[in-house]
Amino acid sequence: YVAALGQMLGPALRKTTMLALTVTTFNMAAYWFKTIWLPTYLHDTRGLANADVAWLLLMDQIGSIGGYIAFGYASDSIGRRPSFTIFSVIKAIGLLMVTLGWTMAGGYTWTTFGFMLLVGFGEGNWGCIGPLLNEVFPTSVRAAALGIIYNTARGVQFLAPVVISWVAMLTSFGAGIALAVPFALLAGATVWTLPETKGVRLMSDARERVST
């Protein structure tokens, strides 16, 4: 891993490494800002019973299953990056409505169930991270790069509970969780900064990048 990290931070791959880490961190933040505190938010702030919270979270999980399946078809049809962006926007809309837009959505109604389904559906963009990171790194560091970037992005998320608590004290609990919205949108935007791999032969080393 040390040798792979040195190559990832070398001149040939440094930019790609930083961009890949940025995209993954933004997407990870959008997920964990929602996941860590959403049950508490629904129970304590919105006053829902545990059973009602469970039903909403179930919709999130059902949406995720559908999202992962749909993302595969979407990426084959229109490409990974457009699909990733579209799914990120879907996730952001759902998150916005179940937090800051709770009253507008009608509270605990079928409309909110639909928005929770959208939140989960948008998580389907995780189906892009593995293939995307694999394709932008050479064979010599490909497996290590995926592990290093994913786990570094995951490690940063220990700040999520701290940030949410701080924002909650200043404004509201819902606003803290709603920080997931800009992170989702940033992930959908920054994915376009990664190198295009369509029609490009995968690299066997950091110097090779030959069009097919």
mmCIF file with all atom_site columns, C-alpha atoms in Angstrom:
data_model
loop_
_atom_site.group_PDB
_atom_site.id
_atom_site.type_symbol
_atom_site.label_atom_id
_atom_site.label_alt_id
_atom_site.label_comp_id
_atom_site.label_asym_id
_atom_site.label_entity_id
_atom_site.label_seq_id
_atom_site.pdbx_PDB_ins_code
_atom_site.Cartn_x
_atom_site.Cartn_y
_atom_site.Cartn_z
_atom_site.occupancy
_atom_site.B_iso_or_equiv
_atom_site.pdbx_formal_charge
_atom_site.auth_seq_id
_atom_site.auth_comp_id
_atom_site.auth_asym_id
_atom_site.auth_atom_id
_atom_site.pdbx_PDB_model_num
ATOM 1   C CA . TYR A 1 1   ? 0.000   0.000  0.000   1.00 0.00 ? 1   TYR A CA 1
ATOM 2   C CA . VAL A 1 2   ? 2.883   2.374  0.702   1.00 0.00 ? 2   VAL A CA 1
ATOM 3   C CA . ALA A 1 3   ? 4.305   1.879  -2.783  1.00 0.00 ? 3   ALA A CA 1
ATOM 4   C CA . ALA A 1 4   ? 0.853   2.248  -4.342  1.00 0.00 ? 4   ALA A CA 1
ATOM 5   C CA . LEU A 1 5   ? 0.175   5.425  -2.352  1.00 0.00 ? 5   LEU A CA 1
ATOM 6   C CA . GLY A 1 6   ? 3.494   6.850  -3.491  1.00 0.00 ? 6   GLY A CA 1
ATOM 7   C CA . GLN A 1 7   ? 2.544   6.205  -7.112  1.00 0.00 ? 7   GLN A CA 1
ATOM 8   C CA . MET A 1 8   ? -0.936  7.650  -6.594  1.00 0.00 ? 8   MET A CA 1
ATOM 9   C CA . LEU A 1 9   ? 0.593   10.860 -5.238  1.00 0.00 ? 9   LEU A CA 1
ATOM 10  C CA . GLY A 1 10  ? 3.249   11.010 -7.939  1.00 0.00 ? 10  GLY A CA 1
ATOM 11  C CA . PRO A 1 11  ? 3.146   13.486 -10.836 1.00 0.00 ? 11  PRO A CA 1
ATOM 12  C CA . ALA A 1 12  ? 1.333   11.138 -13.229 1.00 0.00 ? 12  ALA A CA 1
ATOM 13  C CA . LEU A 1 13  ? -1.584  10.285 -10.943 1.00 0.00 ? 13  LEU A CA 1
ATOM 14  C CA . ARG A 1 14  ? -1.744  13.026 -8.302  1.00 0.00 ? 14  ARG A CA 1
ATOM 15  C CA . LYS A 1 15  ? -4.524  14.992 -9.998  1.00 0.00 ? 15  LYS A CA 1
ATOM 16  C CA . THR A 1 16  ? -6.613  11.893 -10.693 1.00 0.00 ? 16  THR A CA 1
ATOM 17  C CA . THR A 1 17  ? -6.162  10.737 -7.097  1.00 0.00 ? 17  THR A CA 1
ATOM 18  C CA . MET A 1 18  ? -7.337  14.050 -5.656  1.00 0.00 ? 18  MET A CA 1
ATOM 19  C CA . LEU A 1 19  ? -10.329 14.247 -8.000  1.00 0.00 ? 19  LEU A CA 1
ATOM 20  C CA . ALA A 1 20  ? -11.355 10.653 -7.300  1.00 0.00 ? 20  ALA A CA 1
ATOM 21  C CA . LEU A 1 21  ? -11.056 11.262 -3.557  1.00 0.00 ? 21  LEU A CA 1
ATOM 22  C CA . THR A 1 22  ? -13.141 14.445 -3.848  1.00 0.00 ? 22  THR A CA 1
ATOM 23  C CA . VAL A 1 23  ? -15.985 12.755 -5.726  1.00 0.00 ? 23  VAL A CA 1
ATOM 24  C CA . THR A 1 24  ? -16.040 9.798  -3.333  1.00 0.00 ? 24  THR A CA 1
ATOM 25  C CA . THR A 1 25  ? -15.888 12.019 -0.234  1.00 0.00 ? 25  THR A CA 1
ATOM 26  C CA . PHE A 1 26  ? -18.765 14.202 -1.425  1.00 0.00 ? 26  PHE A CA 1
ATOM 27  C CA . ASN A 1 27  ? -20.907 11.163 -2.218  1.00 0.00 ? 27  ASN A CA 1
ATOM 28  C CA . MET A 1 28  ? -19.972 9.538  1.073   1.00 0.00 ? 28  MET A CA 1
ATOM 29  C CA . ALA A 1 29  ? -20.889 12.725 2.962   1.00 0.00 ? 29  ALA A CA 1
ATOM 30  C CA . ALA A 1 30  ? -24.284 12.862 1.281   1.00 0.00 ? 30  ALA A CA 1
ATOM 31  C CA . TYR A 1 31  ? -24.911 9.302  2.459   1.00 0.00 ? 31  TYR A CA 1
ATOM 32  C CA . TRP A 1 32  ? -23.667 9.571  6.046   1.00 0.00 ? 32  TRP A CA 1
ATOM 33  C CA . PHE A 1 33  ? -25.142 13.002 6.796   1.00 0.00 ? 33  PHE A CA 1
ATOM 34  C CA . LYS A 1 34  ? -28.470 11.376 6.022   1.00 0.00 ? 34  LYS A CA 1
ATOM 35  C CA . THR A 1 35  ? -27.917 7.948  7.548   1.00 0.00 ? 35  THR A CA 1
ATOM 36  C CA . ILE A 1 36  ? -26.448 8.790  10.959  1.00 0.00 ? 36  ILE A CA 1
ATOM 37  C CA . TRP A 1 37  ? -29.140 11.124 12.278  1.00 0.00 ? 37  TRP A CA 1
ATOM 38  C CA . LEU A 1 38  ? -32.222 10.616 10.095  1.00 0.00 ? 38  LEU A CA 1
ATOM 39  C CA . PRO A 1 39  ? -33.971 8.138  12.452  1.00 0.00 ? 39  PRO A CA 1
ATOM 40  C CA . THR A 1 40  ? -33.417 10.483 15.430  1.00 0.00 ? 40  THR A CA 1
ATOM 41  C CA . TYR A 1 41  ? -34.599 13.467 13.376  1.00 0.00 ? 41  TYR A CA 1
ATOM 42  C CA . LEU A 1 42  ? -37.807 11.709 12.331  1.00 0.00 ? 42  LEU A CA 1
ATOM 43  C CA . HIS A 1 43  ? -38.533 10.539 15.877  1.00 0.00 ? 43  HIS A CA 1
ATOM 44  C CA . ASP A 1 44  ? -37.470 13.521 17.991  1.00 0.00 ? 44  ASP A CA 1
ATOM 45  C CA . THR A 1 45  ? -37.990 16.495 15.677  1.00 0.00 ? 45  THR A CA 1
ATOM 46  C CA . ARG A 1 46  ? -40.969 15.286 13.645  1.00 0.00 ? 46  ARG A CA 1
ATOM 47  C CA . GLY A 1 47  ? -42.552 13.369 16.513  1.00 0.00 ? 47  GLY A CA 1
ATOM 48  C CA . LEU A 1 48  ? -43.030 10.097 14.658  1.00 0.00 ? 48  LEU A CA 1
ATOM 49  C CA . ALA A 1 49  ? -43.492 6.811  16.472  1.00 0.00 ? 49  ALA A CA 1
ATOM 50  C CA . ASN A 1 50  ? -40.773 4.211  16.066  1.00 0.00 ? 50  ASN A CA 1
ATOM 51  C CA . ALA A 1 51  ? -42.997 2.150  13.767  1.00 0.00 ? 51  ALA A CA 1
ATOM 52  C CA . ASP A 1 52  ? -43.613 5.176  11.501  1.00 0.00 ? 52  ASP A CA 1
ATOM 53  C CA . VAL A 1 53  ? -39.883 5.897  11.354  1.00 0.00 ? 53  VAL A CA 1
ATOM 54  C CA . ALA A 1 54  ? -39.254 2.270  10.424  1.00 0.00 ? 54  ALA A CA 1
ATOM 55  C CA . TRP A 1 55  ? -41.716 2.475  7.528   1.00 0.00 ? 55  TRP A CA 1
ATOM 56  C CA . LEU A 1 56  ? -40.015 5.569  6.128   1.00 0.00 ? 56  LEU A CA 1
ATOM 57  C CA . LEU A 1 57  ? -36.576 3.977  6.451   1.00 0.00 ? 57  LEU A CA 1
ATOM 58  C CA . LEU A 1 58  ? -37.924 0.879  4.706   1.00 0.00 ? 58  LEU A CA 1
ATOM 59  C CA . MET A 1 59  ? -38.901 3.073  1.769   1.00 0.00 ? 59  MET A CA 1
ATOM 60  C CA . ASP A 1 60  ? -35.332 4.347  1.673   1.00 0.00 ? 60  ASP A CA 1
ATOM 61  C CA . GLN A 1 61  ? -34.040 0.762  1.478   1.00 0.00 ? 61  GLN A CA 1
ATOM 62  C CA . ILE A 1 62  ? -36.552 -0.288 -1.158  1.00 0.00 ? 62  ILE A CA 1
ATOM 63  C CA . GLY A 1 63  ? -35.578 2.752  -3.194  1.00 0.00 ? 63  GLY A CA 1
ATOM 64  C CA . SER A 1 64  ? -31.909 1.791  -2.885  1.00 0.00 ? 64  SER A CA 1
ATOM 65  C CA . ILE A 1 65  ? -32.549 -1.665 -4.320  1.00 0.00 ? 65  ILE A CA 1
ATOM 66  C CA . GLY A 1 66  ? -34.412 -0.150 -7.258  1.00 0.00 ? 66  GLY A CA 1
ATOM 67  C CA . GLY A 1 67  ? -31.730 2.513  -7.666  1.00 0.00 ? 67  GLY A CA 1
ATOM 68  C CA . TYR A 1 68  ? -28.857 0.062  -7.901  1.00 0.00 ? 68  TYR A CA 1
ATOM 69  C CA . ILE A 1 69  ? -30.694 -1.973 -10.524 1.00 0.00 ? 69  ILE A CA 1
ATOM 70  C CA . ALA A 1 70  ? -31.784 1.097  -12.498 1.00 0.00 ? 70  ALA A CA 1
ATOM 71  C CA . PHE A 1 71  ? -28.313 2.650  -12.412 1.00 0.00 ? 71  PHE A CA 1
ATOM 72  C CA . GLY A 1 72  ? -26.860 -0.277 -14.328 1.00 0.00 ? 72  GLY A CA 1
ATOM 73  C CA . TYR A 1 73  ? -29.373 0.165  -17.122 1.00 0.00 ? 73  TYR A CA 1
ATOM 74  C CA . ALA A 1 74  ? -28.986 3.945  -17.101 1.00 0.00 ? 74  ALA A CA 1
ATOM 75  C CA . SER A 1 75  ? -25.191 3.832  -17.297 1.00 0.00 ? 75  SER A CA 1
ATOM 76  C CA . ASP A 1 76  ? -25.356 1.408  -20.232 1.00 0.00 ? 76  ASP A CA 1
ATOM 77  C CA . SER A 1 77  ? -27.856 3.663  -21.962 1.00 0.00 ? 77  SER A CA 1
ATOM 78  C CA . ILE A 1 78  ? -26.551 7.212  -21.410 1.00 0.00 ? 78  ILE A CA 1
ATOM 79  C CA . GLY A 1 79  ? -23.174 6.705  -19.739 1.00 0.00 ? 79  GLY A CA 1
ATOM 80  C CA . ARG A 1 80  ? -21.873 6.536  -16.188 1.00 0.00 ? 80  ARG A CA 1
ATOM 81  C CA . ARG A 1 81  ? -21.200 10.206 -15.554 1.00 0.00 ? 81  ARG A CA 1
ATOM 82  C CA . PRO A 1 82  ? -24.596 11.507 -16.775 1.00 0.00 ? 82  PRO A CA 1
ATOM 83  C CA . SER A 1 83  ? -26.303 8.740  -14.807 1.00 0.00 ? 83  SER A CA 1
ATOM 84  C CA . PHE A 1 84  ? -24.273 9.545  -11.697 1.00 0.00 ? 84  PHE A CA 1
ATOM 85  C CA . THR A 1 85  ? -25.269 13.205 -11.909 1.00 0.00 ? 85  THR A CA 1
ATOM 86  C CA . ILE A 1 86  ? -28.952 12.453 -12.490 1.00 0.00 ? 86  ILE A CA 1
ATOM 87  C CA . PHE A 1 87  ? -29.085 10.051 -9.543  1.00 0.00 ? 87  PHE A CA 1
ATOM 88  C CA . SER A 1 88  ? -27.276 12.593 -7.357  1.00 0.00 ? 88  SER A CA 1
ATOM 89  C CA . VAL A 1 89  ? -29.889 15.236 -8.188  1.00 0.00 ? 89  VAL A CA 1
ATOM 90  C CA . ILE A 1 90  ? -32.711 12.773 -7.462  1.00 0.00 ? 90  ILE A CA 1
ATOM 91  C CA . LYS A 1 91  ? -31.151 12.030 -4.079  1.00 0.00 ? 91  LYS A CA 1
ATOM 92  C CA . ALA A 1 92  ? -30.751 15.752 -3.339  1.00 0.00 ? 92  ALA A CA 1
ATOM 93  C CA . ILE A 1 93  ? -34.416 16.477 -4.125  1.00 0.00 ? 93  ILE A CA 1
ATOM 94  C CA . GLY A 1 94  ? -35.601 13.671 -1.870  1.00 0.00 ? 94  GLY A CA 1
ATOM 95  C CA . LEU A 1 95  ? -33.315 14.750 0.979   1.00 0.00 ? 95  LEU A CA 1
ATOM 96  C CA . LEU A 1 96  ? -34.387 18.372 0.703   1.00 0.00 ? 96  LEU A CA 1
ATOM 97  C CA . MET A 1 97  ? -38.055 17.503 0.924   1.00 0.00 ? 97  MET A CA 1
ATOM 98  C CA . VAL A 1 98  ? -37.788 15.175 3.950   1.00 0.00 ? 98  VAL A CA 1
ATOM 99  C CA . THR A 1 99  ? -35.769 17.765 5.882   1.00 0.00 ? 99  THR A CA 1
ATOM 100 C CA . LEU A 1 100 ? -36.331 21.447 5.107   1.00 0.00 ? 100 LEU A CA 1
ATOM 101 C CA . GLY A 1 101 ? -39.371 20.710 2.952   1.00 0.00 ? 101 GLY A CA 1
ATOM 102 C CA . TRP A 1 102 ? -41.119 18.445 5.473   1.00 0.00 ? 102 TRP A CA 1
ATOM 103 C CA . THR A 1 103 ? -44.116 20.760 5.930   1.00 0.00 ? 103 THR A CA 1
ATOM 104 C CA . MET A 1 104 ? -44.389 21.438 2.207   1.00 0.00 ? 104 MET A CA 1
ATOM 105 C CA . ALA A 1 105 ? -44.416 17.692 1.584   1.00 0.00 ? 105 ALA A CA 1
ATOM 106 C CA . GLY A 1 106 ? -47.332 17.340 3.987   1.00 0.00 ? 106 GLY A CA 1
ATOM 107 C CA . GLY A 1 107 ? -45.567 15.698 6.912   1.00 0.00 ? 107 GLY A CA 1
ATOM 108 C CA . TYR A 1 108 ? -46.098 11.985 7.422   1.00 0.00 ? 108 TYR A CA 1
ATOM 109 C CA . THR A 1 109 ? -48.031 11.362 4.211   1.00 0.00 ? 109 THR A CA 1
ATOM 110 C CA . TRP A 1 110 ? -47.686 9.256  1.094   1.00 0.00 ? 110 TRP A CA 1
ATOM 111 C CA . THR A 1 111 ? -45.904 12.192 -0.509  1.00 0.00 ? 111 THR A CA 1
ATOM 112 C CA . THR A 1 112 ? -43.104 11.947 2.045   1.00 0.00 ? 112 THR A CA 1
ATOM 113 C CA . PHE A 1 113 ? -42.970 8.193  1.477   1.00 0.00 ? 113 PHE A CA 1
ATOM 114 C CA . GLY A 1 114 ? -42.366 8.992  -2.176  1.00 0.00 ? 114 GLY A CA 1
ATOM 115 C CA . PHE A 1 115 ? -39.559 11.390 -1.342  1.00 0.00 ? 115 PHE A CA 1
ATOM 116 C CA . MET A 1 116 ? -37.932 8.783  0.900   1.00 0.00 ? 116 MET A CA 1
ATOM 117 C CA . LEU A 1 117 ? -38.116 6.403  -2.033  1.00 0.00 ? 117 LEU A CA 1
ATOM 118 C CA . LEU A 1 118 ? -36.287 9.017  -4.120  1.00 0.00 ? 118 LEU A CA 1
ATOM 119 C CA . VAL A 1 119 ? -33.578 9.350  -1.458  1.00 0.00 ? 119 VAL A CA 1
ATOM 120 C CA . GLY A 1 120 ? -32.906 5.630  -1.610  1.00 0.00 ? 120 GLY A CA 1
ATOM 121 C CA . PHE A 1 121 ? -33.189 5.502  -5.401  1.00 0.00 ? 121 PHE A CA 1
ATOM 122 C CA . GLY A 1 122 ? -30.535 8.202  -5.705  1.00 0.00 ? 122 GLY A CA 1
ATOM 123 C CA . GLU A 1 123 ? -28.133 6.056  -3.683  1.00 0.00 ? 123 GLU A CA 1
ATOM 124 C CA . GLY A 1 124 ? -27.938 3.891  -6.780  1.00 0.00 ? 124 GLY A CA 1
ATOM 125 C CA . ASN A 1 125 ? -25.114 6.156  -7.925  1.00 0.00 ? 125 ASN A CA 1
ATOM 126 C CA . TRP A 1 126 ? -22.833 4.100  -5.668  1.00 0.00 ? 126 TRP A CA 1
ATOM 127 C CA . GLY A 1 127 ? -22.972 1.542  -8.449  1.00 0.00 ? 127 GLY A CA 1
ATOM 128 C CA . CYS A 1 128 ? -20.687 3.907  -10.362 1.00 0.00 ? 128 CYS A CA 1
ATOM 129 C CA . ILE A 1 129 ? -17.898 4.411  -7.828  1.00 0.00 ? 129 ILE A CA 1
ATOM 130 C CA . GLY A 1 130 ? -16.185 1.023  -8.136  1.00 0.00 ? 130 GLY A CA 1
ATOM 131 C CA . PRO A 1 131 ? -16.015 0.859  -11.953 1.00 0.00 ? 131 PRO A CA 1
ATOM 132 C CA . LEU A 1 132 ? -15.202 4.552  -12.211 1.00 0.00 ? 132 LEU A CA 1
ATOM 133 C CA . LEU A 1 133 ? -12.229 4.413  -9.846  1.00 0.00 ? 133 LEU A CA 1
ATOM 134 C CA . ASN A 1 134 ? -10.979 1.177  -11.372 1.00 0.00 ? 134 ASN A CA 1
ATOM 135 C CA . GLU A 1 135 ? -10.868 2.665  -14.838 1.00 0.00 ? 135 GLU A CA 1
ATOM 136 C CA . VAL A 1 136 ? -8.943  5.842  -14.056 1.00 0.00 ? 136 VAL A CA 1
ATOM 137 C CA . PHE A 1 137 ? -6.010  4.104  -12.352 1.00 0.00 ? 137 PHE A CA 1
ATOM 138 C CA . PRO A 1 138 ? -3.342  1.848  -13.884 1.00 0.00 ? 138 PRO A CA 1
ATOM 139 C CA . THR A 1 139 ? -3.203  -1.865 -13.144 1.00 0.00 ? 139 THR A CA 1
ATOM 140 C CA . SER A 1 140 ? -0.246  -1.488 -10.795 1.00 0.00 ? 140 SER A CA 1
ATOM 141 C CA . VAL A 1 141 ? -2.270  0.510  -8.247  1.00 0.00 ? 141 VAL A CA 1
ATOM 142 C CA . ARG A 1 142 ? -5.877  -0.190 -9.256  1.00 0.00 ? 142 ARG A CA 1
ATOM 143 C CA . ALA A 1 143 ? -6.928  -2.387 -6.325  1.00 0.00 ? 143 ALA A CA 1
ATOM 144 C CA . ALA A 1 144 ? -4.987  -0.365 -3.747  1.00 0.00 ? 144 ALA A CA 1
ATOM 145 C CA . ALA A 1 145 ? -6.332  2.935  -5.101  1.00 0.00 ? 145 ALA A CA 1
ATOM 146 C CA . LEU A 1 146 ? -9.930  1.793  -4.719  1.00 0.00 ? 146 LEU A CA 1
ATOM 147 C CA . GLY A 1 147 ? -9.339  0.719  -1.121  1.00 0.00 ? 147 GLY A CA 1
ATOM 148 C CA . ILE A 1 148 ? -7.329  3.793  -0.142  1.00 0.00 ? 148 ILE A CA 1
ATOM 149 C CA . ILE A 1 149 ? -9.726  6.301  -1.662  1.00 0.00 ? 149 ILE A CA 1
ATOM 150 C CA . TYR A 1 150 ? -12.900 4.614  -0.419  1.00 0.00 ? 150 TYR A CA 1
ATOM 151 C CA . ASN A 1 151 ? -11.667 4.169  3.134   1.00 0.00 ? 151 ASN A CA 1
ATOM 152 C CA . THR A 1 152 ? -10.129 7.651  3.339   1.00 0.00 ? 152 THR A CA 1
ATOM 153 C CA . ALA A 1 153 ? -13.443 9.144  2.219   1.00 0.00 ? 153 ALA A CA 1
ATOM 154 C CA . ARG A 1 154 ? -15.235 6.968  4.760   1.00 0.00 ? 154 ARG A CA 1
ATOM 155 C CA . GLY A 1 155 ? -12.852 8.004  7.539   1.00 0.00 ? 155 GLY A CA 1
ATOM 156 C CA . VAL A 1 156 ? -13.544 11.688 6.956   1.00 0.00 ? 156 VAL A CA 1
ATOM 157 C CA . GLN A 1 157 ? -17.185 11.057 7.813   1.00 0.00 ? 157 GLN A CA 1
ATOM 158 C CA . PHE A 1 158 ? -16.420 10.911 11.528  1.00 0.00 ? 158 PHE A CA 1
ATOM 159 C CA . LEU A 1 159 ? -16.931 14.671 11.311  1.00 0.00 ? 159 LEU A CA 1
ATOM 160 C CA . ALA A 1 160 ? -20.546 14.279 10.140  1.00 0.00 ? 160 ALA A CA 1
ATOM 161 C CA . PRO A 1 161 ? -22.143 13.930 13.614  1.00 0.00 ? 161 PRO A CA 1
ATOM 162 C CA . VAL A 1 162 ? -20.109 16.877 14.888  1.00 0.00 ? 162 VAL A CA 1
ATOM 163 C CA . VAL A 1 163 ? -21.114 19.136 11.995  1.00 0.00 ? 163 VAL A CA 1
ATOM 164 C CA . ILE A 1 164 ? -24.786 18.135 12.185  1.00 0.00 ? 164 ILE A CA 1
ATOM 165 C CA . SER A 1 165 ? -24.881 18.798 15.940  1.00 0.00 ? 165 SER A CA 1
ATOM 166 C CA . TRP A 1 166 ? -23.250 22.192 15.471  1.00 0.00 ? 166 TRP A CA 1
ATOM 167 C CA . VAL A 1 167 ? -25.678 23.238 12.719  1.00 0.00 ? 167 VAL A CA 1
ATOM 168 C CA . ALA A 1 168 ? -28.595 21.919 14.759  1.00 0.00 ? 168 ALA A CA 1
ATOM 169 C CA . MET A 1 169 ? -27.646 24.173 17.650  1.00 0.00 ? 169 MET A CA 1
ATOM 170 C CA . LEU A 1 170 ? -27.469 27.185 15.344  1.00 0.00 ? 170 LEU A CA 1
ATOM 171 C CA . THR A 1 171 ? -30.589 26.494 13.283  1.00 0.00 ? 171 THR A CA 1
ATOM 172 C CA . SER A 1 172 ? -32.424 23.172 13.354  1.00 0.00 ? 172 SER A CA 1
ATOM 173 C CA . PHE A 1 173 ? -31.849 19.444 13.288  1.00 0.00 ? 173 PHE A CA 1
ATOM 174 C CA . GLY A 1 174 ? -33.400 19.245 9.840   1.00 0.00 ? 174 GLY A CA 1
ATOM 175 C CA . ALA A 1 175 ? -30.991 21.873 8.529   1.00 0.00 ? 175 ALA A CA 1
ATOM 176 C CA . GLY A 1 176 ? -28.061 19.836 9.802   1.00 0.00 ? 176 GLY A CA 1
ATOM 177 C CA . ILE A 1 177 ? -29.170 16.742 7.950   1.00 0.00 ? 177 ILE A CA 1
ATOM 178 C CA . ALA A 1 178 ? -30.033 18.857 4.901   1.00 0.00 ? 178 ALA A CA 1
ATOM 179 C CA . LEU A 1 179 ? -26.298 19.508 4.495   1.00 0.00 ? 179 LEU A CA 1
ATOM 180 C CA . ALA A 1 180 ? -26.375 16.199 2.653   1.00 0.00 ? 180 ALA A CA 1
ATOM 181 C CA . VAL A 1 181 ? -28.137 18.012 -0.206  1.00 0.00 ? 181 VAL A CA 1
ATOM 182 C CA . PRO A 1 182 ? -25.215 20.228 -1.341  1.00 0.00 ? 182 PRO A CA 1
ATOM 183 C CA . PHE A 1 183 ? -22.830 17.292 -0.912  1.00 0.00 ? 183 PHE A CA 1
ATOM 184 C CA . ALA A 1 184 ? -24.985 15.187 -3.224  1.00 0.00 ? 184 ALA A CA 1
ATOM 185 C CA . LEU A 1 185 ? -25.034 17.983 -5.809  1.00 0.00 ? 185 LEU A CA 1
ATOM 186 C CA . LEU A 1 186 ? -21.281 18.526 -5.494  1.00 0.00 ? 186 LEU A CA 1
ATOM 187 C CA . ALA A 1 187 ? -20.688 14.808 -6.074  1.00 0.00 ? 187 ALA A CA 1
ATOM 188 C CA . GLY A 1 188 ? -22.859 14.961 -9.189  1.00 0.00 ? 188 GLY A CA 1
ATOM 189 C CA . ALA A 1 189 ? -20.886 17.953 -10.474 1.00 0.00 ? 189 ALA A CA 1
ATOM 190 C CA . THR A 1 190 ? -17.324 16.890 -9.650  1.00 0.00 ? 190 THR A CA 1
ATOM 191 C CA . VAL A 1 191 ? -17.677 13.471 -11.288 1.00 0.00 ? 191 VAL A CA 1
ATOM 192 C CA . TRP A 1 192 ? -17.273 15.336 -14.598 1.00 0.00 ? 192 TRP A CA 1
ATOM 193 C CA . THR A 1 193 ? -13.749 16.388 -13.629 1.00 0.00 ? 193 THR A CA 1
ATOM 194 C CA . LEU A 1 194 ? -12.475 12.799 -13.712 1.00 0.00 ? 194 LEU A CA 1
ATOM 195 C CA . PRO A 1 195 ? -10.769 11.573 -16.889 1.00 0.00 ? 195 PRO A CA 1
ATOM 196 C CA . GLU A 1 196 ? -13.102 10.242 -19.575 1.00 0.00 ? 196 GLU A CA 1
ATOM 197 C CA . THR A 1 197 ? -12.633 6.482  -20.022 1.00 0.00 ? 197 THR A CA 1
ATOM 198 C CA . LYS A 1 198 ? -15.130 5.792  -22.800 1.00 0.00 ? 198 LYS A CA 1
ATOM 199 C CA . GLY A 1 199 ? -13.296 4.424  -25.810 1.00 0.00 ? 199 GLY A CA 1
ATOM 200 C CA . VAL A 1 200 ? -9.967  4.489  -23.962 1.00 0.00 ? 200 VAL A CA 1
ATOM 201 C CA . ARG A 1 201 ? -7.860  1.410  -23.272 1.00 0.00 ? 201 ARG A CA 1
ATOM 202 C CA . LEU A 1 202 ? -7.356  0.790  -19.568 1.00 0.00 ? 202 LEU A CA 1
ATOM 203 C CA . MET A 1 203 ? -3.855  1.708  -18.405 1.00 0.00 ? 203 MET A CA 1
ATOM 204 C CA . SER A 1 204 ? -1.337  -1.013 -17.588 1.00 0.00 ? 204 SER A CA 1
ATOM 205 C CA . ASP A 1 205 ? 0.949   1.592  -16.012 1.00 0.00 ? 205 ASP A CA 1
ATOM 206 C CA . ALA A 1 206 ? 0.812   5.278  -15.171 1.00 0.00 ? 206 ALA A CA 1
ATOM 207 C CA . ARG A 1 207 ? 2.299   6.343  -18.512 1.00 0.00 ? 207 ARG A CA 1
ATOM 208 C CA . GLU A 1 208 ? -0.004  4.458  -20.857 1.00 0.00 ? 208 GLU A CA 1
ATOM 209 C CA . ARG A 1 209 ? -3.297  5.883  -22.037 1.00 0.00 ? 209 ARG A CA 1
ATOM 210 C CA . VAL A 1 210 ? -3.949  4.846  -25.623 1.00 0.00 ? 210 VAL A CA 1
ATOM 211 C CA . SER A 1 211 ? -7.198  5.501  -27.476 1.00 0.00 ? 211 SER A CA 1
ATOM 212 C CA . THR A 1 212 ? -8.829  2.456  -28.997 1.00 0.00 ? 212 THR A CA 1
#
